[in-house]
PDB file of C-alpha atoms and ligand atoms in Angstrom:
ATOM      1  CA  UNK X  30     -93.576 -66.094 232.935  1.00  0.00           C
ATOM      2  CA  UNK X  31     -93.028 -67.653 229.479  1.00  0.00           C
ATOM      3  CA  UNK X  32     -90.398 -70.320 228.899  1.00  0.00           C
ATOM      4  CA  UNK X  33     -89.528 -73.094 231.339  1.00  0.00           C
ATOM      5  CA  UNK X  34     -86.740 -72.244 233.820  1.00  0.00           C
ATOM      6  CA  UNK X  35     -85.123 -75.511 232.763  1.00  0.00           C
ATOM      7  CA  UNK X  36     -84.928 -74.686 229.049  1.00  0.00           C
ATOM      8  CA  UNK X  37     -81.618 -75.765 227.470  1.00  0.00           C
ATOM      9  CA  UNK X  38     -82.702 -76.313 223.869  1.00  0.00           C
ATOM     10  CA  UNK X  39     -79.837 -75.605 221.486  1.00  0.00           C
ATOM     11  CA  UNK X  40     -77.159 -75.450 224.208  1.00  0.00           C
ATOM     12  CA  UNK X  41     -74.054 -77.579 223.643  1.00  0.00           C
ATOM     13  CA  UNK X  42     -72.719 -79.899 226.308  1.00  0.00           C
ATOM     14  CA  UNK X  43     -69.762 -82.174 226.926  1.00  0.00           C
ATOM     15  CA  UNK X  44     -70.343 -85.204 229.183  1.00  0.00           C
ATOM     16  CA  UNK X  45     -67.238 -87.168 230.162  1.00  0.00           C
ATOM     17  CA  UNK X  46     -67.541 -90.881 230.905  1.00  0.00           C
ATOM     18  CA  UNK X  47     -70.803 -90.638 228.975  1.00  0.00           C
ATOM     19  CA  UNK X  48     -71.291 -94.151 227.626  1.00  0.00           C
ATOM     20  CA  UNK X  49     -72.662 -95.871 230.710  1.00  0.00           C
ATOM     21  CA  UNK X  50     -73.843 -95.464 234.281  1.00  0.00           C
ATOM     22  CA  UNK X  51     -74.452 -91.966 235.584  1.00  0.00           C
ATOM     23  CA  UNK X  52     -72.786 -90.353 232.552  1.00  0.00           C
ATOM     24  CA  UNK X  53     -75.127 -91.988 230.076  1.00  0.00           C
ATOM     25  CA  UNK X  54     -78.094 -91.095 232.275  1.00  0.00           C
ATOM     26  CA  UNK X  55     -76.993 -87.447 232.089  1.00  0.00           C
ATOM     27  CA  UNK X  56     -76.511 -87.653 228.307  1.00  0.00           C
ATOM     28  CA  UNK X  57     -80.064 -88.971 227.865  1.00  0.00           C
ATOM     29  CA  UNK X  58     -81.626 -86.240 229.991  1.00  0.00           C
ATOM     30  CA  UNK X  59     -79.703 -83.442 228.250  1.00  0.00           C
ATOM     31  CA  UNK X  60     -80.507 -84.763 224.758  1.00  0.00           C
ATOM     32  CA  UNK X  61     -84.150 -85.207 225.721  1.00  0.00           C
ATOM     33  CA  UNK X  62     -84.183 -81.583 226.924  1.00  0.00           C
ATOM     34  CA  UNK X  63     -82.933 -80.451 223.511  1.00  0.00           C
ATOM     35  CA  UNK X  64     -79.218 -79.915 224.180  1.00  0.00           C
ATOM     36  CA  UNK X  65     -76.556 -81.052 221.716  1.00  0.00           C
ATOM     37  CA  UNK X  66     -74.258 -83.461 223.533  1.00  0.00           C
ATOM     38  CA  UNK X  67     -70.699 -84.606 222.909  1.00  0.00           C
ATOM     39  CA  UNK X  68     -70.330 -88.051 224.512  1.00  0.00           C
ATOM     40  CA  UNK X  69     -66.702 -88.309 225.630  1.00  0.00           C
ATOM     41  CA  UNK X  70     -65.355 -91.604 226.910  1.00  0.00           C
ATOM     42  CA  UNK X  71     -62.347 -93.900 226.952  1.00  0.00           C
ATOM     43  CA  UNK X  72     -64.442 -96.299 224.900  1.00  0.00           C
ATOM     44  CA  UNK X  73     -64.761 -94.418 221.603  1.00  0.00           C
ATOM     45  CA  UNK X  74     -66.622 -97.216 219.771  1.00  0.00           C
ATOM     46  CA  UNK X  75     -69.320 -97.433 222.414  1.00  0.00           C
ATOM     47  CA  UNK X  76     -69.522 -93.635 222.555  1.00  0.00           C
ATOM     48  CA  UNK X  77     -70.145 -93.549 218.779  1.00  0.00           C
ATOM     49  CA  UNK X  78     -72.764 -96.283 219.118  1.00  0.00           C
ATOM     50  CA  UNK X  79     -74.550 -94.430 221.913  1.00  0.00           C
ATOM     51  CA  UNK X  80     -74.475 -91.203 219.885  1.00  0.00           C
ATOM     52  CA  UNK X  81     -76.035 -92.915 216.860  1.00  0.00           C
ATOM     53  CA  UNK X  82     -78.726 -94.627 218.952  1.00  0.00           C
ATOM     54  CA  UNK X  83     -80.072 -91.533 220.699  1.00  0.00           C
ATOM     55  CA  UNK X  84     -82.978 -90.061 218.790  1.00  0.00           C
ATOM     56  CA  UNK X  85     -82.948 -86.406 219.850  1.00  0.00           C
ATOM     57  CA  UNK X  86     -84.381 -83.821 219.909  1.00  0.00           C
ATOM     58  CA  UNK X  87     -80.830 -82.675 220.742  1.00  0.00           C
ATOM     59  CA  UNK X  88     -78.009 -83.739 218.421  1.00  0.00           C
ATOM     60  CA  UNK X  89     -75.204 -86.061 219.527  1.00  0.00           C
ATOM     61  CA  UNK X  90     -71.563 -86.603 218.653  1.00  0.00           C
ATOM     62  CA  UNK X  91     -68.808 -88.645 220.251  1.00  0.00           C
ATOM     63  CA  UNK X  92     -65.106 -88.613 220.932  1.00  0.00           C
ATOM     64  CA  UNK X  93     -62.645 -91.124 222.400  1.00  0.00           C
ATOM     65  CA  UNK X  94     -60.791 -89.462 225.254  1.00  0.00           C
ATOM     66  CA  UNK X  95     -58.857 -90.201 228.425  1.00  0.00           C
ATOM     67  CA  UNK X  96     -59.678 -87.229 230.663  1.00  0.00           C
ATOM     68  CA  UNK X  97     -56.307 -87.617 232.397  1.00  0.00           C
ATOM     69  CA  UNK X  98     -54.398 -86.953 229.157  1.00  0.00           C
ATOM     70  CA  UNK X  99     -52.534 -83.634 229.222  1.00  0.00           C
ATOM     71  CA  UNK X 100     -54.392 -82.260 226.182  1.00  0.00           C
ATOM     72  CA  UNK X 101     -57.817 -83.795 226.976  1.00  0.00           C
ATOM     73  CA  UNK X 102     -59.484 -80.450 227.702  1.00  0.00           C
ATOM     74  CA  UNK X 103     -58.310 -78.828 224.452  1.00  0.00           C
ATOM     75  CA  UNK X 104     -59.334 -81.932 222.460  1.00  0.00           C
ATOM     76  CA  UNK X 105     -62.801 -81.904 224.013  1.00  0.00           C
ATOM     77  CA  UNK X 106     -63.290 -78.208 223.327  1.00  0.00           C
ATOM     78  CA  UNK X 107     -62.278 -78.534 219.682  1.00  0.00           C
ATOM     79  CA  UNK X 108     -64.441 -81.639 219.166  1.00  0.00           C
ATOM     80  CA  UNK X 109     -67.429 -79.829 220.679  1.00  0.00           C
ATOM     81  CA  UNK X 110     -66.834 -76.665 218.602  1.00  0.00           C
ATOM     82  CA  UNK X 111     -66.414 -78.722 215.413  1.00  0.00           C
ATOM     83  CA  UNK X 112     -69.712 -80.503 215.964  1.00  0.00           C
ATOM     84  CA  UNK X 113     -71.867 -77.843 217.577  1.00  0.00           C
ATOM     85  CA  UNK X 114     -70.010 -74.478 217.388  1.00  0.00           C
ATOM     86  CA  UNK X 115     -70.199 -73.643 221.115  1.00  0.00           C
ATOM     87  CA  UNK X 116     -69.538 -75.125 224.559  1.00  0.00           C
ATOM     88  CA  UNK X 117     -72.188 -74.074 227.063  1.00  0.00           C
ATOM     89  CA  UNK X 118     -72.269 -76.973 229.533  1.00  0.00           C
ATOM     90  CA  UNK X 119     -69.607 -79.330 230.885  1.00  0.00           C
ATOM     91  CA  UNK X 120     -70.503 -82.354 233.007  1.00  0.00           C
ATOM     92  CA  UNK X 121     -67.338 -83.802 234.533  1.00  0.00           C
ATOM     93  CA  UNK X 122     -68.506 -87.334 235.273  1.00  0.00           C
ATOM     94  CA  UNK X 123     -65.657 -89.711 234.318  1.00  0.00           C
ATOM     95  CA  UNK X 124     -64.243 -91.330 237.419  1.00  0.00           C
ATOM     96  CA  UNK X 125     -62.835 -94.564 238.790  1.00  0.00           C
ATOM     97  CA  UNK X 126     -63.172 -96.113 242.223  1.00  0.00           C
ATOM     98  CA  UNK X 127     -60.788 -99.091 242.642  1.00  0.00           C
ATOM     99  CA  UNK X 128     -60.758-100.676 246.104  1.00  0.00           C
ATOM    100  CA  UNK X 129     -57.275-100.145 247.524  1.00  0.00           C
ATOM    101  CA  UNK X 130     -56.790-100.095 251.315  1.00  0.00           C
ATOM    102  CA  UNK X 131     -54.101 -97.652 252.419  1.00  0.00           C
ATOM    103  CA  UNK X 132     -52.003-100.250 254.293  1.00  0.00           C
ATOM    104  CA  UNK X 133     -51.317-101.955 250.971  1.00  0.00           C
ATOM    105  CA  UNK X 134     -51.643 -98.876 248.771  1.00  0.00           C
ATOM    106  CA  UNK X 135     -49.815 -98.903 245.468  1.00  0.00           C
ATOM    107  CA  UNK X 136     -48.553 -95.482 244.302  1.00  0.00           C
ATOM    108  CA  UNK X 137     -49.576 -96.208 240.729  1.00  0.00           C
ATOM    109  CA  UNK X 138     -53.204 -96.874 241.719  1.00  0.00           C
ATOM    110  CA  UNK X 139     -53.272 -93.797 243.960  1.00  0.00           C
ATOM    111  CA  UNK X 140     -51.850 -91.601 241.187  1.00  0.00           C
ATOM    112  CA  UNK X 141     -54.264 -92.942 238.545  1.00  0.00           C
ATOM    113  CA  UNK X 142     -57.264 -92.178 240.769  1.00  0.00           C
ATOM    114  CA  UNK X 143     -56.051 -88.615 241.411  1.00  0.00           C
ATOM    115  CA  UNK X 144     -55.088 -88.121 237.735  1.00  0.00           C
ATOM    116  CA  UNK X 145     -58.538 -89.098 236.453  1.00  0.00           C
ATOM    117  CA  UNK X 146     -60.897 -88.004 239.233  1.00  0.00           C
ATOM    118  CA  UNK X 147     -59.246 -84.735 240.225  1.00  0.00           C
ATOM    119  CA  UNK X 148     -56.452 -83.526 237.901  1.00  0.00           C
ATOM    120  CA  UNK X 149     -58.269 -84.591 234.732  1.00  0.00           C
ATOM    121  CA  UNK X 150     -61.478 -82.943 235.910  1.00  0.00           C
ATOM    122  CA  UNK X 151     -59.586 -79.757 236.813  1.00  0.00           C
ATOM    123  CA  UNK X 152     -57.769 -79.380 233.499  1.00  0.00           C
ATOM    124  CA  UNK X 153     -60.790 -80.290 231.376  1.00  0.00           C
ATOM    125  CA  UNK X 154     -62.618 -77.580 233.337  1.00  0.00           C
ATOM    126  CA  UNK X 155     -59.755 -75.158 232.662  1.00  0.00           C
ATOM    127  CA  UNK X 156     -59.908 -75.613 228.877  1.00  0.00           C
ATOM    128  CA  UNK X 157     -63.704 -75.376 228.793  1.00  0.00           C
ATOM    129  CA  UNK X 158     -63.727 -72.333 231.097  1.00  0.00           C
ATOM    130  CA  UNK X 159     -61.156 -70.559 228.895  1.00  0.00           C
ATOM    131  CA  UNK X 160     -63.430 -71.130 225.908  1.00  0.00           C
ATOM    132  CA  UNK X 161     -66.508 -69.905 227.815  1.00  0.00           C
ATOM    133  CA  UNK X 162     -64.682 -66.792 229.064  1.00  0.00           C
ATOM    134  CA  UNK X 163     -63.281 -65.871 225.648  1.00  0.00           C
ATOM    135  CA  UNK X 164     -66.682 -66.274 224.000  1.00  0.00           C
ATOM    136  CA  UNK X 165     -68.581 -64.476 226.804  1.00  0.00           C
ATOM    137  CA  UNK X 166     -72.129 -65.347 227.786  1.00  0.00           C
ATOM    138  CA  UNK X 167     -71.357 -67.605 230.740  1.00  0.00           C
ATOM    139  CA  UNK X 168     -71.784 -71.348 231.081  1.00  0.00           C
ATOM    140  CA  UNK X 169     -72.438 -74.227 233.433  1.00  0.00           C
ATOM    141  CA  UNK X 170     -69.936 -76.679 234.880  1.00  0.00           C
ATOM    142  CA  UNK X 171     -71.306 -79.658 236.824  1.00  0.00           C
ATOM    143  CA  UNK X 172     -68.866 -81.917 238.666  1.00  0.00           C
ATOM    144  CA  UNK X 173     -69.879 -85.405 239.764  1.00  0.00           C
ATOM    145  CA  UNK X 174     -68.316 -85.771 243.208  1.00  0.00           C
ATOM    146  CA  UNK X 175     -69.578 -88.315 245.774  1.00  0.00           C
ATOM    147  CA  UNK X 176     -70.955 -88.488 249.302  1.00  0.00           C
ATOM    148  CA  UNK X 177     -67.438 -89.751 250.010  1.00  0.00           C
ATOM    149  CA  UNK X 178     -66.325 -86.130 249.617  1.00  0.00           C
ATOM    150  CA  UNK X 179     -68.110 -85.597 252.958  1.00  0.00           C
ATOM    151  CA  UNK X 180     -67.863 -88.950 254.711  1.00  0.00           C
ATOM    152  CA  UNK X 181     -65.935 -92.153 253.894  1.00  0.00           C
ATOM    153  CA  UNK X 182     -68.455 -94.852 253.015  1.00  0.00           C
ATOM    154  CA  UNK X 183     -66.182 -97.863 253.515  1.00  0.00           C
ATOM    155  CA  UNK X 184     -62.607 -98.994 254.107  1.00  0.00           C
ATOM    156  CA  UNK X 185     -60.487 -99.210 250.951  1.00  0.00           C
ATOM    157  CA  UNK X 186     -61.349 -95.947 249.241  1.00  0.00           C
ATOM    158  CA  UNK X 187     -58.716 -93.567 250.662  1.00  0.00           C
ATOM    159  CA  UNK X 188     -57.489 -92.506 247.211  1.00  0.00           C
ATOM    160  CA  UNK X 189     -61.027 -92.142 245.881  1.00  0.00           C
ATOM    161  CA  UNK X 190     -62.276 -90.262 248.933  1.00  0.00           C
ATOM    162  CA  UNK X 191     -59.284 -87.902 248.738  1.00  0.00           C
ATOM    163  CA  UNK X 192     -59.952 -87.273 245.049  1.00  0.00           C
ATOM    164  CA  UNK X 193     -63.625 -86.509 245.663  1.00  0.00           C
ATOM    165  CA  UNK X 194     -62.837 -84.272 248.638  1.00  0.00           C
ATOM    166  CA  UNK X 195     -60.559 -82.455 246.188  1.00  0.00           C
ATOM    167  CA  UNK X 196     -63.387 -82.185 243.651  1.00  0.00           C
ATOM    168  CA  UNK X 197     -65.576 -80.510 246.277  1.00  0.00           C
ATOM    169  CA  UNK X 198     -62.972 -77.873 247.137  1.00  0.00           C
ATOM    170  CA  UNK X 199     -62.026 -77.424 243.467  1.00  0.00           C
ATOM    171  CA  UNK X 200     -65.708 -76.782 242.707  1.00  0.00           C
ATOM    172  CA  UNK X 201     -65.867 -74.044 245.308  1.00  0.00           C
ATOM    173  CA  UNK X 202     -62.567 -72.487 244.274  1.00  0.00           C
ATOM    174  CA  UNK X 203     -63.413 -72.499 240.564  1.00  0.00           C
ATOM    175  CA  UNK X 204     -66.868 -71.082 241.308  1.00  0.00           C
ATOM    176  CA  UNK X 205     -65.206 -68.158 243.090  1.00  0.00           C
ATOM    177  CA  UNK X 206     -62.915 -67.515 240.121  1.00  0.00           C
ATOM    178  CA  UNK X 207     -65.495 -67.939 237.368  1.00  0.00           C
ATOM    179  CA  UNK X 208     -68.484 -66.228 239.009  1.00  0.00           C
ATOM    180  CA  UNK X 209     -67.638 -62.799 237.546  1.00  0.00           C
ATOM    181  CA  UNK X 210     -67.724 -64.416 234.073  1.00  0.00           C
ATOM    182  CA  UNK X 211     -71.263 -65.702 234.596  1.00  0.00           C
ATOM    183  CA  UNK X 212     -70.100 -69.312 234.794  1.00  0.00           C
ATOM    184  CA  UNK X 213     -71.804 -71.453 237.454  1.00  0.00           C
ATOM    185  CA  UNK X 214     -69.748 -74.290 238.918  1.00  0.00           C
ATOM    186  CA  UNK X 215     -71.599 -76.801 241.078  1.00  0.00           C
ATOM    187  CA  UNK X 216     -71.191 -80.417 242.142  1.00  0.00           C
ATOM    188  CA  UNK X 217     -73.407 -83.397 242.858  1.00  0.00           C
ATOM    189  CA  UNK X 218     -72.657 -85.925 245.584  1.00  0.00           C
ATOM    190  CA  UNK X 219     -74.313 -89.207 244.591  1.00  0.00           C
ATOM    191  CA  UNK X 220     -74.836 -91.928 247.179  1.00  0.00           C
ATOM    192  CA  UNK X 221     -74.939 -95.575 246.089  1.00  0.00           C
ATOM    193  CA  UNK X 222     -76.096 -95.663 242.460  1.00  0.00           C
ATOM    194  CA  UNK X 223     -76.774 -98.802 240.416  1.00  0.00           C
ATOM    195  CA  UNK X 224     -74.284 -98.596 237.547  1.00  0.00           C
ATOM    196  CA  UNK X 225     -72.089-100.955 235.557  1.00  0.00           C
ATOM    197  CA  UNK X 226     -69.077 -99.669 237.490  1.00  0.00           C
ATOM    198  CA  UNK X 227     -70.593-100.071 240.950  1.00  0.00           C
ATOM    199  CA  UNK X 228     -71.812-103.606 240.108  1.00  0.00           C
ATOM    200  CA  UNK X 229     -68.391-104.768 238.881  1.00  0.00           C
ATOM    201  CA  UNK X 230     -66.715-105.349 242.300  1.00  0.00           C
ATOM    202  CA  UNK X 231     -69.710-107.450 243.421  1.00  0.00           C
ATOM    203  CA  UNK X 232     -69.670-109.448 240.193  1.00  0.00           C
ATOM    204  CA  UNK X 233     -65.951-110.139 240.580  1.00  0.00           C
ATOM    205  CA  UNK X 234     -66.288-111.074 244.254  1.00  0.00           C
ATOM    206  CA  UNK X 235     -67.218-114.738 243.774  1.00  0.00           C
ATOM    207  CA  UNK X 236     -70.568-114.190 245.533  1.00  0.00           C
ATOM    208  CA  UNK X 237     -73.642-116.036 244.302  1.00  0.00           C
ATOM    209  CA  UNK X 238     -76.473-113.919 242.791  1.00  0.00           C
ATOM    210  CA  UNK X 239     -78.462-114.526 246.025  1.00  0.00           C
ATOM    211  CA  UNK X 240     -75.558-113.329 248.180  1.00  0.00           C
ATOM    212  CA  UNK X 241     -75.151-110.243 245.996  1.00  0.00           C
ATOM    213  CA  UNK X 242     -78.855-109.469 246.248  1.00  0.00           C
ATOM    214  CA  UNK X 243     -78.732-109.858 250.036  1.00  0.00           C
ATOM    215  CA  UNK X 244     -75.783-107.472 250.227  1.00  0.00           C
ATOM    216  CA  UNK X 245     -77.537-104.853 248.085  1.00  0.00           C
ATOM    217  CA  UNK X 246     -80.681-105.228 250.230  1.00  0.00           C
ATOM    218  CA  UNK X 247     -78.613-104.730 253.384  1.00  0.00           C
ATOM    219  CA  UNK X 248     -77.083-101.595 251.878  1.00  0.00           C
ATOM    220  CA  UNK X 249     -80.507-100.297 250.815  1.00  0.00           C
ATOM    221  CA  UNK X 250     -81.930-100.918 254.304  1.00  0.00           C
ATOM    222  CA  UNK X 251     -79.541 -98.245 255.642  1.00  0.00           C
ATOM    223  CA  UNK X 252     -80.938 -95.685 253.184  1.00  0.00           C
ATOM    224  CA  UNK X 253     -83.951 -93.707 254.481  1.00  0.00           C
ATOM    225  CA  UNK X 254     -85.634 -93.832 251.044  1.00  0.00           C
ATOM    226  CA  UNK X 255     -85.032 -97.631 251.100  1.00  0.00           C
ATOM    227  CA  UNK X 256     -83.557 -98.080 247.660  1.00  0.00           C
ATOM    228  CA  UNK X 257     -80.324 -97.701 245.757  1.00  0.00           C
ATOM    229  CA  UNK X 258     -80.193 -94.744 243.402  1.00  0.00           C
ATOM    230  CA  UNK X 259     -80.520 -95.015 239.643  1.00  0.00           C
ATOM    231  CA  UNK X 260     -78.454 -93.008 237.114  1.00  0.00           C
ATOM    232  CA  UNK X 261     -81.541 -90.951 236.301  1.00  0.00           C
ATOM    233  CA  UNK X 262     -81.769 -89.788 239.945  1.00  0.00           C
ATOM    234  CA  UNK X 263     -78.457 -88.012 239.354  1.00  0.00           C
ATOM    235  CA  UNK X 264     -79.226 -87.050 235.745  1.00  0.00           C
ATOM    236  CA  UNK X 265     -82.308 -85.048 236.733  1.00  0.00           C
ATOM    237  CA  UNK X 266     -80.262 -82.986 239.192  1.00  0.00           C
ATOM    238  CA  UNK X 267     -77.494 -82.535 236.610  1.00  0.00           C
ATOM    239  CA  UNK X 268     -80.135 -81.213 234.185  1.00  0.00           C
ATOM    240  CA  UNK X 269     -81.243 -78.694 236.819  1.00  0.00           C
ATOM    241  CA  UNK X 270     -77.650 -77.573 237.427  1.00  0.00           C
ATOM    242  CA  UNK X 271     -77.097 -77.260 233.660  1.00  0.00           C
ATOM    243  CA  UNK X 272     -80.250 -75.168 233.215  1.00  0.00           C
ATOM    244  CA  UNK X 273     -81.214 -71.559 234.024  1.00  0.00           C
ATOM    245  CA  UNK X 274     -83.138 -73.014 236.998  1.00  0.00           C
ATOM    246  CA  UNK X 275     -79.850 -72.932 238.933  1.00  0.00           C
ATOM    247  CA  UNK X 276     -78.639 -69.516 237.719  1.00  0.00           C
ATOM    248  CA  UNK X 277     -78.154 -68.118 241.235  1.00  0.00           C
ATOM    249  CA  UNK X 278     -76.328 -71.194 242.593  1.00  0.00           C
ATOM    250  CA  UNK X 279     -72.592 -71.572 242.430  1.00  0.00           C
ATOM    251  CA  UNK X 280     -69.948 -73.441 244.418  1.00  0.00           C
ATOM    252  CA  UNK X 281     -72.635 -75.741 245.833  1.00  0.00           C
ATOM    253  CA  UNK X 282     -72.626 -79.479 246.475  1.00  0.00           C
ATOM    254  CA  UNK X 283     -76.034 -81.120 246.013  1.00  0.00           C
ATOM    255  CA  UNK X 284     -76.265 -84.414 247.904  1.00  0.00           C
ATOM    256  CA  UNK X 285     -78.411 -86.997 246.072  1.00  0.00           C
ATOM    257  CA  UNK X 286     -78.216 -90.096 248.239  1.00  0.00           C
ATOM    258  CA  UNK X 287     -81.755 -91.087 249.292  1.00  0.00           C
ATOM    259  CA  UNK X 288     -80.886 -89.711 252.720  1.00  0.00           C
ATOM    260  CA  UNK X 289     -77.946 -92.078 253.250  1.00  0.00           C
ATOM    261  CA  UNK X 290     -75.816 -89.481 255.054  1.00  0.00           C
ATOM    262  CA  UNK X 291     -78.637 -88.939 257.557  1.00  0.00           C
ATOM    263  CA  UNK X 292     -78.627 -92.496 258.794  1.00  0.00           C
TER     264      UNK X 292
HETATM  265  P1  NAP Z  29     -69.108 -96.372 235.532  1.00  0.00           P
HETATM  266  O1  NAP Z  29     -70.376 -97.149 235.463  1.00  0.00           O
HETATM  267  O2  NAP Z  29     -67.829 -97.086 235.822  1.00  0.00           O
HETATM  268  O3  NAP Z  29     -68.949 -95.509 234.200  1.00  0.00           O
HETATM  269  C1  NAP Z  29     -67.882 -94.608 234.116  1.00  0.00           C
HETATM  270  C2  NAP Z  29     -67.577 -94.298 232.666  1.00  0.00           C
HETATM  271  O4  NAP Z  29     -66.432 -93.401 232.642  1.00  0.00           O
HETATM  272  C3  NAP Z  29     -67.161 -95.545 231.886  1.00  0.00           C
HETATM  273  O5  NAP Z  29     -67.701 -95.482 230.584  1.00  0.00           O
HETATM  274  C4  NAP Z  29     -65.647 -95.428 231.844  1.00  0.00           C
HETATM  275  O6  NAP Z  29     -65.055 -96.054 230.717  1.00  0.00           O
HETATM  276  C5  NAP Z  29     -65.466 -93.931 231.755  1.00  0.00           C
HETATM  277  N1  NAP Z  29     -64.116 -93.548 232.153  1.00  0.00           N
HETATM  278  C6  NAP Z  29     -63.365 -94.062 233.165  1.00  0.00           C
HETATM  279  N2  NAP Z  29     -62.154 -93.479 233.180  1.00  0.00           N
HETATM  280  C7  NAP Z  29     -62.157 -92.572 232.174  1.00  0.00           C
HETATM  281  C8  NAP Z  29     -61.181 -91.674 231.676  1.00  0.00           C
HETATM  282  N3  NAP Z  29     -59.954 -91.624 232.199  1.00  0.00           N
HETATM  283  N4  NAP Z  29     -61.500 -90.878 230.630  1.00  0.00           N
HETATM  284  C9  NAP Z  29     -62.719 -90.956 230.055  1.00  0.00           C
HETATM  285  N5  NAP Z  29     -63.677 -91.812 230.464  1.00  0.00           N
HETATM  286  C10 NAP Z  29     -63.394 -92.605 231.507  1.00  0.00           C
HETATM  287  O7  NAP Z  29     -69.192 -95.214 236.650  1.00  0.00           O
HETATM  288  P2  NAP Z  29     -70.444 -94.638 237.487  1.00  0.00           P
HETATM  289  O8  NAP Z  29     -70.722 -95.558 238.611  1.00  0.00           O
HETATM  290  O9  NAP Z  29     -71.523 -94.238 236.557  1.00  0.00           O
HETATM  291  O10 NAP Z  29     -69.773 -93.332 238.117  1.00  0.00           O
HETATM  292  C11 NAP Z  29     -69.702 -92.115 237.384  1.00  0.00           C
HETATM  293  C12 NAP Z  29     -69.203 -91.018 238.298  1.00  0.00           C
HETATM  294  O11 NAP Z  29     -70.058 -90.945 239.451  1.00  0.00           O
HETATM  295  C13 NAP Z  29     -67.792 -91.238 238.831  1.00  0.00           C
HETATM  296  O12 NAP Z  29     -67.124 -90.008 238.907  1.00  0.00           O
HETATM  297  C14 NAP Z  29     -68.030 -91.811 240.214  1.00  0.00           C
HETATM  298  O13 NAP Z  29     -66.975 -91.568 241.097  1.00  0.00           O
HETATM  299  C15 NAP Z  29     -69.275 -91.053 240.628  1.00  0.00           C
HETATM  300  N6  NAP Z  29     -70.044 -91.725 241.670  1.00  0.00           N
HETATM  301  C16 NAP Z  29     -70.619 -92.951 241.442  1.00  0.00           C
HETATM  302  C17 NAP Z  29     -71.341 -93.564 242.472  1.00  0.00           C
HETATM  303  C18 NAP Z  29     -72.010 -94.911 242.275  1.00  0.00           C
HETATM  304  O14 NAP Z  29     -72.533 -95.463 243.269  1.00  0.00           O
HETATM  305  N7  NAP Z  29     -72.064 -95.464 241.080  1.00  0.00           N
HETATM  306  C19 NAP Z  29     -71.454 -92.932 243.725  1.00  0.00           C
HETATM  307  C20 NAP Z  29     -70.851 -91.700 243.917  1.00  0.00           C
HETATM  308  C21 NAP Z  29     -70.157 -91.095 242.885  1.00  0.00           C
HETATM  309  P3  NAP Z  29     -64.475 -97.573 230.850  1.00  0.00           P
HETATM  310  O15 NAP Z  29     -65.615 -98.427 231.332  1.00  0.00           O
HETATM  311  O16 NAP Z  29     -64.011 -97.882 229.465  1.00  0.00           O
HETATM  312  O17 NAP Z  29     -63.370 -97.506 231.876  1.00  0.00           O
END
């Protein structure tokens, strides 16, 4: 049989929102597997620091980017080509999830969520897909959606849930369009994952550390596998979707939630 079906040595990847949380978990797995990774994030200084800290075997580079900017996709493609000379893998991970109940919804918050989580993801995908198509040879696009694309997890996330539902349908639609070019487009639906971003609302809630721990335990008790997810739980699946192991999958949503949607 020869080489591993998960071999990505020498492939070049862009990971958006790559400095922390799930994004950084994905960066680490891809670099460890031998891919060259462009860490793209709003926080350019931290992205550069992360890139210099990672030891390989894959190479790393960084770029400061807001994925909702009109030219974000083109900027990411040229930064990746400058550093690594190809774009083979895109992981669309950057996303925000502000609590904002619909009865008090602010249009600016709604629009920002859609601009980053859905429109930004779509147009970054467009620029990367154009590059992959013109070069030939296919590629892999992995979108980080959410279980909220399938089922709202709590009150206050109408904008977020709408954006992630959009990511799911965009994934399917783009997969249909790009299949003939050998480009696989798939999505992951994480459940509750321990990240800097998911911890922030709890930390700003005024709860004591004991109260926060109790709340996390209560949340975990509703998960069949009895624990919150870690970024690496998602990163391992992203690695699979970025590798030849998933060559005959496209337009799929892989739920990685410890069984949360079952309960
Ligand atoms: P996180 O800890 O908040 O990290 C997100 C990273 O993306 C941060 O570095 C952030 O930079 C960056 N970012 C935000 N807006 C950006 C933009 N416009 N352009 C470029 N970078 C941007 O998030 P996470 O919890 O790892 O979540 C990552 C993805 O997984 C999101 O799409 C999220 O919806 C999805 N997800 C997360 C969970 C969960 O439980 N954590 C569950 C389901 C789905 P700044 O910090 O500078 O803003």
